[in-house]
């Protein structure tokens, strides 16, 4: 008879294949070889006497039986995770793994510094960090935390405010000398300049500027659109146009003179930033410590003021 531990490992293998879309990515997440993952799924199918996956050279898909079994596998994983968190919550040691996802630009801006400071205090904690443009499903993909930059958040997640992202409109001195030698003094002048647009934003063709009670919507245009702040910053430094970028990404370039801020008396809309996590129940001790550390560190450093 198969042990419960073996059956759970087999079910976890199936669940991970379904969530990642293939055996290769499932193996990477589980820390196993592709052959080991395939063997676990095959053993589960043999034990149950039913085919759970359709396998082709290009993709895998769940059978009807596989979809039915997957719901129970998720419940089992959730129950085991709840048990581990409940036990971990009563421990005093700060160790174990924390899986964190955050926007790519945070990695270049301040996140690595935050993690380095945390690890200096708690070296036994291990991190698996995902930096991406897309929004991850914390529960389905097994993340403990996410740092989210958004005006609306999933109501099923616990959110702790960290601050706001403030943007600046910037350009290189060379670009300004060539295209705006007299300077940029009014928002309307932006319409006549090459704008570096972020196609991740719905309002990329129109920049809203505010000064006190006054608001101005400025139509902008340009031949270069990039869905990545780091790429936009590089393009601005190379004199390719005017860009709107988070201040945490450009403060050093502004101090060094590599970039110049335009219209400093005007502001772009702020975007709230929050630390989010799936549940406030049975939060492991390491997660409690990390949560409190992040909130205090961001406030102390002022990176999101």
mmCIF file of C-alpha atoms in Angstrom:
data_model
loop_
_atom_site.group_PDB
_atom_site.id
_atom_site.type_symbol
_atom_site.label_atom_id
_atom_site.label_comp_id
_atom_site.label_asym_id
_atom_site.label_seq_id
_atom_site.Cartn_x
_atom_site.Cartn_y
_atom_site.Cartn_z
ATOM 1 C CA UNK A 1 0.000 0.000 0.000
ATOM 2 C CA UNK A 2 1.249 3.465 -0.864
ATOM 3 C CA UNK A 3 2.066 5.813 2.015
ATOM 4 C CA UNK A 4 0.204 9.076 2.429
ATOM 5 C CA UNK A 5 3.494 10.920 2.004
ATOM 6 C CA UNK A 6 4.126 9.339 -1.380
ATOM 7 C CA UNK A 7 0.578 10.010 -2.516
ATOM 8 C CA UNK A 8 0.841 13.654 -1.491
ATOM 9 C CA UNK A 9 4.112 14.062 -3.424
ATOM 10 C CA UNK A 10 2.444 12.551 -6.475
ATOM 11 C CA UNK A 11 -0.566 14.851 -6.132
ATOM 12 C CA UNK A 12 1.738 17.853 -5.663
ATOM 13 C CA UNK A 13 3.592 16.911 -8.852
ATOM 14 C CA UNK A 14 0.320 16.799 -10.798
ATOM 15 C CA UNK A 15 -0.819 20.084 -9.280
ATOM 16 C CA UNK A 16 2.451 21.811 -10.162
ATOM 17 C CA UNK A 17 2.405 20.505 -13.743
ATOM 18 C CA UNK A 18 -1.125 21.859 -14.142
ATOM 19 C CA UNK A 19 -0.234 25.260 -12.658
ATOM 20 C CA UNK A 20 2.994 25.748 -14.615
ATOM 21 C CA UNK A 21 1.757 24.229 -17.874
ATOM 22 C CA UNK A 22 4.424 21.585 -18.302
ATOM 23 C CA UNK A 23 6.845 19.106 -16.762
ATOM 24 C CA UNK A 24 9.961 21.255 -17.267
ATOM 25 C CA UNK A 25 8.679 24.257 -15.306
ATOM 26 C CA UNK A 26 7.113 21.990 -12.702
ATOM 27 C CA UNK A 27 10.482 20.326 -12.182
ATOM 28 C CA UNK A 28 12.171 23.712 -11.729
ATOM 29 C CA UNK A 29 9.621 24.790 -9.109
ATOM 30 C CA UNK A 30 9.795 21.482 -7.204
ATOM 31 C CA UNK A 31 13.570 21.165 -7.389
ATOM 32 C CA UNK A 32 13.338 17.804 -9.154
ATOM 33 C CA UNK A 33 14.299 16.480 -12.545
ATOM 34 C CA UNK A 34 11.754 16.372 -15.340
ATOM 35 C CA UNK A 35 11.934 12.551 -15.287
ATOM 36 C CA UNK A 36 11.183 12.458 -11.545
ATOM 37 C CA UNK A 37 8.103 14.642 -11.962
ATOM 38 C CA UNK A 38 6.874 12.475 -14.840
ATOM 39 C CA UNK A 39 7.415 9.354 -12.756
ATOM 40 C CA UNK A 40 5.395 10.791 -9.855
ATOM 41 C CA UNK A 41 2.456 11.667 -12.109
ATOM 42 C CA UNK A 42 2.562 8.273 -13.798
ATOM 43 C CA UNK A 43 2.612 6.549 -10.403
ATOM 44 C CA UNK A 44 -0.460 8.554 -9.354
ATOM 45 C CA UNK A 45 -2.307 7.580 -12.540
ATOM 46 C CA UNK A 46 -1.404 3.926 -11.950
ATOM 47 C CA UNK A 47 -2.587 4.026 -8.347
ATOM 48 C CA UNK A 48 -5.885 5.653 -9.282
ATOM 49 C CA UNK A 49 -6.346 3.542 -12.398
ATOM 50 C CA UNK A 50 -7.242 6.538 -14.542
ATOM 51 C CA UNK A 51 -5.480 8.894 -16.933
ATOM 52 C CA UNK A 52 -5.071 12.382 -15.450
ATOM 53 C CA UNK A 53 -3.101 14.158 -18.163
ATOM 54 C CA UNK A 54 -3.133 14.250 -21.949
ATOM 55 C CA UNK A 55 0.517 14.449 -23.013
ATOM 56 C CA UNK A 56 1.770 15.680 -26.392
ATOM 57 C CA UNK A 57 5.189 16.866 -27.520
ATOM 58 C CA UNK A 58 4.054 20.493 -27.212
ATOM 59 C CA UNK A 59 1.729 20.662 -24.229
ATOM 60 C CA UNK A 60 -0.067 18.837 -21.452
ATOM 61 C CA UNK A 61 -3.759 19.117 -20.606
ATOM 62 C CA UNK A 62 -5.877 17.746 -17.783
ATOM 63 C CA UNK A 63 -8.433 15.060 -18.490
ATOM 64 C CA UNK A 64 -11.878 15.303 -16.886
ATOM 65 C CA UNK A 65 -10.642 13.008 -14.131
ATOM 66 C CA UNK A 66 -7.542 15.146 -13.763
ATOM 67 C CA UNK A 67 -9.559 18.326 -13.292
ATOM 68 C CA UNK A 68 -11.702 16.618 -10.677
ATOM 69 C CA UNK A 69 -8.686 15.295 -8.769
ATOM 70 C CA UNK A 70 -6.917 18.659 -8.997
ATOM 71 C CA UNK A 71 -9.527 20.355 -6.812
ATOM 72 C CA UNK A 72 -8.872 17.854 -4.017
ATOM 73 C CA UNK A 73 -5.106 18.181 -4.486
ATOM 74 C CA UNK A 74 -5.369 21.954 -4.012
ATOM 75 C CA UNK A 75 -7.396 21.480 -0.845
ATOM 76 C CA UNK A 76 -4.811 19.036 0.493
ATOM 77 C CA UNK A 77 -1.966 21.435 -0.224
ATOM 78 C CA UNK A 78 -3.860 24.273 1.417
ATOM 79 C CA UNK A 79 -4.604 22.177 4.497
ATOM 80 C CA UNK A 80 -0.982 21.107 4.843
ATOM 81 C CA UNK A 81 0.169 24.706 4.378
ATOM 82 C CA UNK A 82 -2.259 25.889 7.050
ATOM 83 C CA UNK A 83 -0.894 23.271 9.416
ATOM 84 C CA UNK A 84 2.705 24.277 8.742
ATOM 85 C CA UNK A 85 1.893 27.960 9.243
ATOM 86 C CA UNK A 86 0.052 27.240 12.481
ATOM 87 C CA UNK A 87 3.055 25.355 13.874
ATOM 88 C CA UNK A 88 5.528 27.886 12.515
ATOM 89 C CA UNK A 89 3.643 30.743 14.160
ATOM 90 C CA UNK A 90 4.492 29.433 17.635
ATOM 91 C CA UNK A 91 8.206 29.115 16.890
ATOM 92 C CA UNK A 92 10.658 31.856 17.800
ATOM 93 C CA UNK A 93 13.407 31.097 15.251
ATOM 94 C CA UNK A 94 13.408 33.253 12.128
ATOM 95 C CA UNK A 95 14.298 30.870 9.331
ATOM 96 C CA UNK A 96 12.820 29.100 6.326
ATOM 97 C CA UNK A 97 11.826 30.196 2.821
ATOM 98 C CA UNK A 98 9.961 33.354 1.805
ATOM 99 C CA UNK A 99 8.662 33.600 -1.771
ATOM 100 C CA UNK A 100 8.181 37.186 -2.886
ATOM 101 C CA UNK A 101 7.007 38.750 -6.145
ATOM 102 C CA UNK A 102 7.394 42.423 -7.071
ATOM 103 C CA UNK A 103 7.521 44.722 -10.111
ATOM 104 C CA UNK A 104 10.756 44.509 -12.055
ATOM 105 C CA UNK A 105 11.645 48.156 -11.451
ATOM 106 C CA UNK A 106 11.565 47.656 -7.670
ATOM 107 C CA UNK A 107 14.437 45.206 -8.029
ATOM 108 C CA UNK A 108 16.546 47.861 -9.693
ATOM 109 C CA UNK A 109 15.292 50.593 -7.389
ATOM 110 C CA UNK A 110 15.364 49.449 -3.765
ATOM 111 C CA UNK A 111 14.205 45.864 -3.208
ATOM 112 C CA UNK A 112 17.641 44.249 -3.266
ATOM 113 C CA UNK A 113 18.871 46.745 -0.675
ATOM 114 C CA UNK A 114 15.864 45.941 1.517
ATOM 115 C CA UNK A 115 16.539 42.192 1.284
ATOM 116 C CA UNK A 116 20.245 42.664 2.015
ATOM 117 C CA UNK A 117 19.425 44.590 5.187
ATOM 118 C CA UNK A 118 16.900 41.966 6.260
ATOM 119 C CA UNK A 119 19.343 39.105 5.639
ATOM 120 C CA UNK A 120 21.977 40.896 7.707
ATOM 121 C CA UNK A 121 19.593 40.573 10.664
ATOM 122 C CA UNK A 122 18.128 37.166 9.798
ATOM 123 C CA UNK A 123 20.669 35.172 7.778
ATOM 124 C CA UNK A 124 18.787 31.876 8.154
ATOM 125 C CA UNK A 125 15.894 33.100 5.999
ATOM 126 C CA UNK A 126 16.017 32.051 2.336
ATOM 127 C CA UNK A 127 14.351 34.046 -0.450
ATOM 128 C CA UNK A 128 12.891 33.115 -3.812
ATOM 129 C CA UNK A 129 12.202 36.450 -5.545
ATOM 130 C CA UNK A 130 10.188 36.882 -8.733
ATOM 131 C CA UNK A 131 10.583 40.208 -10.518
ATOM 132 C CA UNK A 132 8.048 40.583 -13.288
ATOM 133 C CA UNK A 133 5.764 43.011 -15.075
ATOM 134 C CA UNK A 134 2.734 40.739 -14.743
ATOM 135 C CA UNK A 135 0.611 40.214 -11.629
ATOM 136 C CA UNK A 136 1.119 36.803 -10.039
ATOM 137 C CA UNK A 137 -1.582 34.703 -8.378
ATOM 138 C CA UNK A 138 -0.191 34.450 -4.852
ATOM 139 C CA UNK A 139 -2.281 31.472 -3.786
ATOM 140 C CA UNK A 140 -2.071 29.410 -6.975
ATOM 141 C CA UNK A 141 1.649 30.064 -7.459
ATOM 142 C CA UNK A 142 2.632 29.690 -3.818
ATOM 143 C CA UNK A 143 3.934 33.181 -3.032
ATOM 144 C CA UNK A 144 4.072 34.440 0.553
ATOM 145 C CA UNK A 145 4.137 38.141 -0.308
ATOM 146 C CA UNK A 146 3.838 40.585 -3.161
ATOM 147 C CA UNK A 147 4.702 44.251 -3.389
ATOM 148 C CA UNK A 148 1.996 45.725 -5.569
ATOM 149 C CA UNK A 149 1.846 49.086 -7.306
ATOM 150 C CA UNK A 150 -1.847 49.649 -8.024
ATOM 151 C CA UNK A 151 -4.813 51.843 -7.192
ATOM 152 C CA UNK A 152 -7.068 48.801 -6.661
ATOM 153 C CA UNK A 153 -6.090 45.520 -5.006
ATOM 154 C CA UNK A 154 -7.601 42.068 -4.739
ATOM 155 C CA UNK A 155 -10.031 42.255 -1.790
ATOM 156 C CA UNK A 156 -9.205 38.639 -0.919
ATOM 157 C CA UNK A 157 -5.633 39.639 -0.032
ATOM 158 C CA UNK A 158 -4.398 41.392 3.094
ATOM 159 C CA UNK A 159 -2.774 44.705 2.152
ATOM 160 C CA UNK A 160 -0.424 46.871 4.224
ATOM 161 C CA UNK A 161 0.238 50.318 2.694
ATOM 162 C CA UNK A 162 3.897 51.171 2.097
ATOM 163 C CA UNK A 163 3.637 54.579 0.427
ATOM 164 C CA UNK A 164 3.216 55.943 -3.067
ATOM 165 C CA UNK A 165 5.230 56.007 -6.271
ATOM 166 C CA UNK A 166 5.894 59.561 -7.403
ATOM 167 C CA UNK A 167 6.948 60.138 -10.993
ATOM 168 C CA UNK A 168 9.086 62.815 -12.586
ATOM 169 C CA UNK A 169 9.194 63.966 -16.199
ATOM 170 C CA UNK A 170 12.821 63.795 -17.314
ATOM 171 C CA UNK A 171 15.074 64.147 -20.338
ATOM 172 C CA UNK A 172 18.793 64.257 -20.993
ATOM 173 C CA UNK A 173 20.644 67.589 -21.268
ATOM 174 C CA UNK A 174 21.622 66.711 -24.856
ATOM 175 C CA UNK A 175 17.995 66.094 -25.861
ATOM 176 C CA UNK A 176 16.879 69.383 -24.338
ATOM 177 C CA UNK A 177 19.701 71.316 -25.971
ATOM 178 C CA UNK A 178 18.663 69.945 -29.362
ATOM 179 C CA UNK A 179 14.862 70.053 -29.068
ATOM 180 C CA UNK A 180 14.010 72.586 -26.333
ATOM 181 C CA UNK A 181 16.957 74.978 -26.053
ATOM 182 C CA UNK A 182 14.789 77.584 -24.324
ATOM 183 C CA UNK A 183 13.604 75.077 -21.720
ATOM 184 C CA UNK A 184 10.189 73.589 -20.979
ATOM 185 C CA UNK A 185 8.056 75.980 -18.946
ATOM 186 C CA UNK A 186 4.468 74.925 -19.658
ATOM 187 C CA UNK A 187 2.845 71.448 -19.849
ATOM 188 C CA UNK A 188 1.576 72.140 -23.391
ATOM 189 C CA UNK A 189 5.185 72.197 -24.630
ATOM 190 C CA UNK A 190 5.435 68.443 -24.011
ATOM 191 C CA UNK A 191 3.126 67.820 -26.970
ATOM 192 C CA UNK A 192 5.806 69.100 -29.314
ATOM 193 C CA UNK A 193 8.538 66.829 -27.955
ATOM 194 C CA UNK A 194 9.309 63.169 -28.595
ATOM 195 C CA UNK A 195 7.728 61.247 -25.710
ATOM 196 C CA UNK A 196 8.989 57.869 -24.527
ATOM 197 C CA UNK A 197 5.778 56.004 -23.787
ATOM 198 C CA UNK A 198 5.108 53.101 -21.437
ATOM 199 C CA UNK A 199 2.644 50.827 -23.222
ATOM 200 C CA UNK A 200 1.755 49.119 -19.929
ATOM 201 C CA UNK A 201 -0.328 52.194 -19.086
ATOM 202 C CA UNK A 202 -3.731 52.792 -20.620
ATOM 203 C CA UNK A 203 -3.170 56.561 -20.617
ATOM 204 C CA UNK A 204 0.221 56.408 -22.327
ATOM 205 C CA UNK A 205 -0.913 58.869 -25.015
ATOM 206 C CA UNK A 206 -1.996 61.501 -22.499
ATOM 207 C CA UNK A 207 -0.153 62.719 -19.429
ATOM 208 C CA UNK A 208 -2.165 64.319 -16.634
ATOM 209 C CA UNK A 209 -0.298 67.040 -14.743
ATOM 210 C CA UNK A 210 -1.519 68.751 -11.615
ATOM 211 C CA UNK A 211 -0.558 71.920 -9.752
ATOM 212 C CA UNK A 212 -2.715 72.806 -6.810
ATOM 213 C CA UNK A 213 -6.305 72.849 -8.025
ATOM 214 C CA UNK A 214 -5.238 73.019 -11.667
ATOM 215 C CA UNK A 215 -5.150 69.891 -13.864
ATOM 216 C CA UNK A 216 -3.912 69.688 -17.454
ATOM 217 C CA UNK A 217 -4.220 66.652 -19.742
ATOM 218 C CA UNK A 218 -1.374 66.829 -22.252
ATOM 219 C CA UNK A 219 -1.481 64.652 -25.398
ATOM 220 C CA UNK A 220 1.946 63.205 -26.139
ATOM 221 C CA UNK A 221 3.336 61.200 -29.009
ATOM 222 C CA UNK A 222 6.523 59.400 -29.880
ATOM 223 C CA UNK A 223 7.973 56.590 -31.932
ATOM 224 C CA UNK A 224 9.340 54.522 -29.055
ATOM 225 C CA UNK A 225 7.120 52.649 -26.586
ATOM 226 C CA UNK A 226 8.619 50.287 -23.990
ATOM 227 C CA UNK A 227 6.740 48.354 -21.293
ATOM 228 C CA UNK A 228 9.643 48.542 -18.867
ATOM 229 C CA UNK A 229 10.816 51.438 -16.691
ATOM 230 C CA UNK A 230 14.475 50.384 -16.892
ATOM 231 C CA UNK A 231 14.380 50.456 -20.681
ATOM 232 C CA UNK A 232 12.668 53.850 -20.642
ATOM 233 C CA UNK A 233 15.306 55.241 -18.306
ATOM 234 C CA UNK A 234 18.063 54.006 -20.589
ATOM 235 C CA UNK A 235 16.362 55.531 -23.620
ATOM 236 C CA UNK A 236 16.034 58.875 -21.815
ATOM 237 C CA UNK A 237 19.712 58.822 -20.851
ATOM 238 C CA UNK A 238 20.591 58.218 -24.506
ATOM 239 C CA UNK A 239 18.648 61.303 -25.541
ATOM 240 C CA UNK A 240 15.799 59.471 -27.219
ATOM 241 C CA UNK A 241 13.040 61.620 -25.755
ATOM 242 C CA UNK A 242 11.128 62.769 -22.683
ATOM 243 C CA UNK A 243 10.076 60.097 -20.171
ATOM 244 C CA UNK A 244 7.928 59.893 -17.045
ATOM 245 C CA UNK A 245 9.682 57.682 -14.521
ATOM 246 C CA UNK A 246 9.450 56.805 -10.807
ATOM 247 C CA UNK A 247 11.629 59.051 -8.697
ATOM 248 C CA UNK A 248 13.268 56.073 -6.993
ATOM 249 C CA UNK A 249 14.715 55.136 -10.395
ATOM 250 C CA UNK A 250 16.041 58.559 -11.402
ATOM 251 C CA UNK A 251 17.118 60.365 -8.231
ATOM 252 C CA UNK A 252 20.799 59.436 -8.741
ATOM 253 C CA UNK A 253 20.757 60.479 -12.403
ATOM 254 C CA UNK A 254 19.119 63.769 -11.469
ATOM 255 C CA UNK A 255 21.805 64.420 -8.845
ATOM 256 C CA UNK A 256 24.607 63.546 -11.287
ATOM 257 C CA UNK A 257 23.114 65.590 -14.098
ATOM 258 C CA UNK A 258 22.554 62.681 -16.465
ATOM 259 C CA UNK A 259 18.870 63.615 -16.509
ATOM 260 C CA UNK A 260 17.037 66.894 -15.981
ATOM 261 C CA UNK A 261 13.583 67.180 -14.418
ATOM 262 C CA UNK A 262 11.030 69.082 -16.465
ATOM 263 C CA UNK A 263 8.175 71.076 -14.941
ATOM 264 C CA UNK A 264 9.135 70.381 -11.296
ATOM 265 C CA UNK A 265 6.248 72.566 -10.128
ATOM 266 C CA UNK A 266 3.761 70.146 -11.650
ATOM 267 C CA UNK A 267 2.934 66.635 -10.397
ATOM 268 C CA UNK A 268 1.817 63.435 -12.056
ATOM 269 C CA UNK A 269 -0.812 61.286 -10.262
ATOM 270 C CA UNK A 270 0.655 59.156 -7.469
ATOM 271 C CA UNK A 271 0.306 55.369 -7.463
ATOM 272 C CA UNK A 272 -0.168 53.608 -4.086
ATOM 273 C CA UNK A 273 2.174 50.755 -3.144
ATOM 274 C CA UNK A 274 1.267 47.969 -0.720
ATOM 275 C CA UNK A 275 2.713 44.786 0.721
ATOM 276 C CA UNK A 276 0.083 42.095 0.185
ATOM 277 C CA UNK A 277 -0.231 38.504 1.356
ATOM 278 C CA UNK A 278 -2.910 35.795 1.197
ATOM 279 C CA UNK A 279 -4.041 35.498 4.816
ATOM 280 C CA UNK A 280 -3.607 36.982 8.255
ATOM 281 C CA UNK A 281 -4.345 33.612 9.952
ATOM 282 C CA UNK A 282 -1.444 31.417 11.124
ATOM 283 C CA UNK A 283 1.164 33.664 9.539
ATOM 284 C CA UNK A 284 4.571 31.984 10.055
ATOM 285 C CA UNK A 285 6.911 33.769 12.428
ATOM 286 C CA UNK A 286 9.388 34.529 9.643
ATOM 287 C CA UNK A 287 6.579 36.123 7.624
ATOM 288 C CA UNK A 288 5.453 38.238 10.560
ATOM 289 C CA UNK A 289 9.018 39.443 11.082
ATOM 290 C CA UNK A 290 9.508 40.144 7.365
ATOM 291 C CA UNK A 291 6.213 42.031 7.086
ATOM 292 C CA UNK A 292 7.051 44.288 10.015
ATOM 293 C CA UNK A 293 10.614 44.785 8.758
ATOM 294 C CA UNK A 294 9.475 45.852 5.279
ATOM 295 C CA UNK A 295 6.971 48.387 6.627
ATOM 296 C CA UNK A 296 9.547 49.891 8.994
ATOM 297 C CA UNK A 297 12.399 49.856 6.435
ATOM 298 C CA UNK A 298 10.417 51.571 3.677
ATOM 299 C CA UNK A 299 9.208 54.219 6.108
ATOM 300 C CA UNK A 300 12.694 54.811 7.486
ATOM 301 C CA UNK A 301 14.435 54.982 4.086
ATOM 302 C CA UNK A 302 11.756 57.158 2.508
ATOM 303 C CA UNK A 303 11.957 55.368 -0.847
ATOM 304 C CA UNK A 304 8.195 55.659 -1.363
ATOM 305 C CA UNK A 305 7.501 59.057 0.159
#
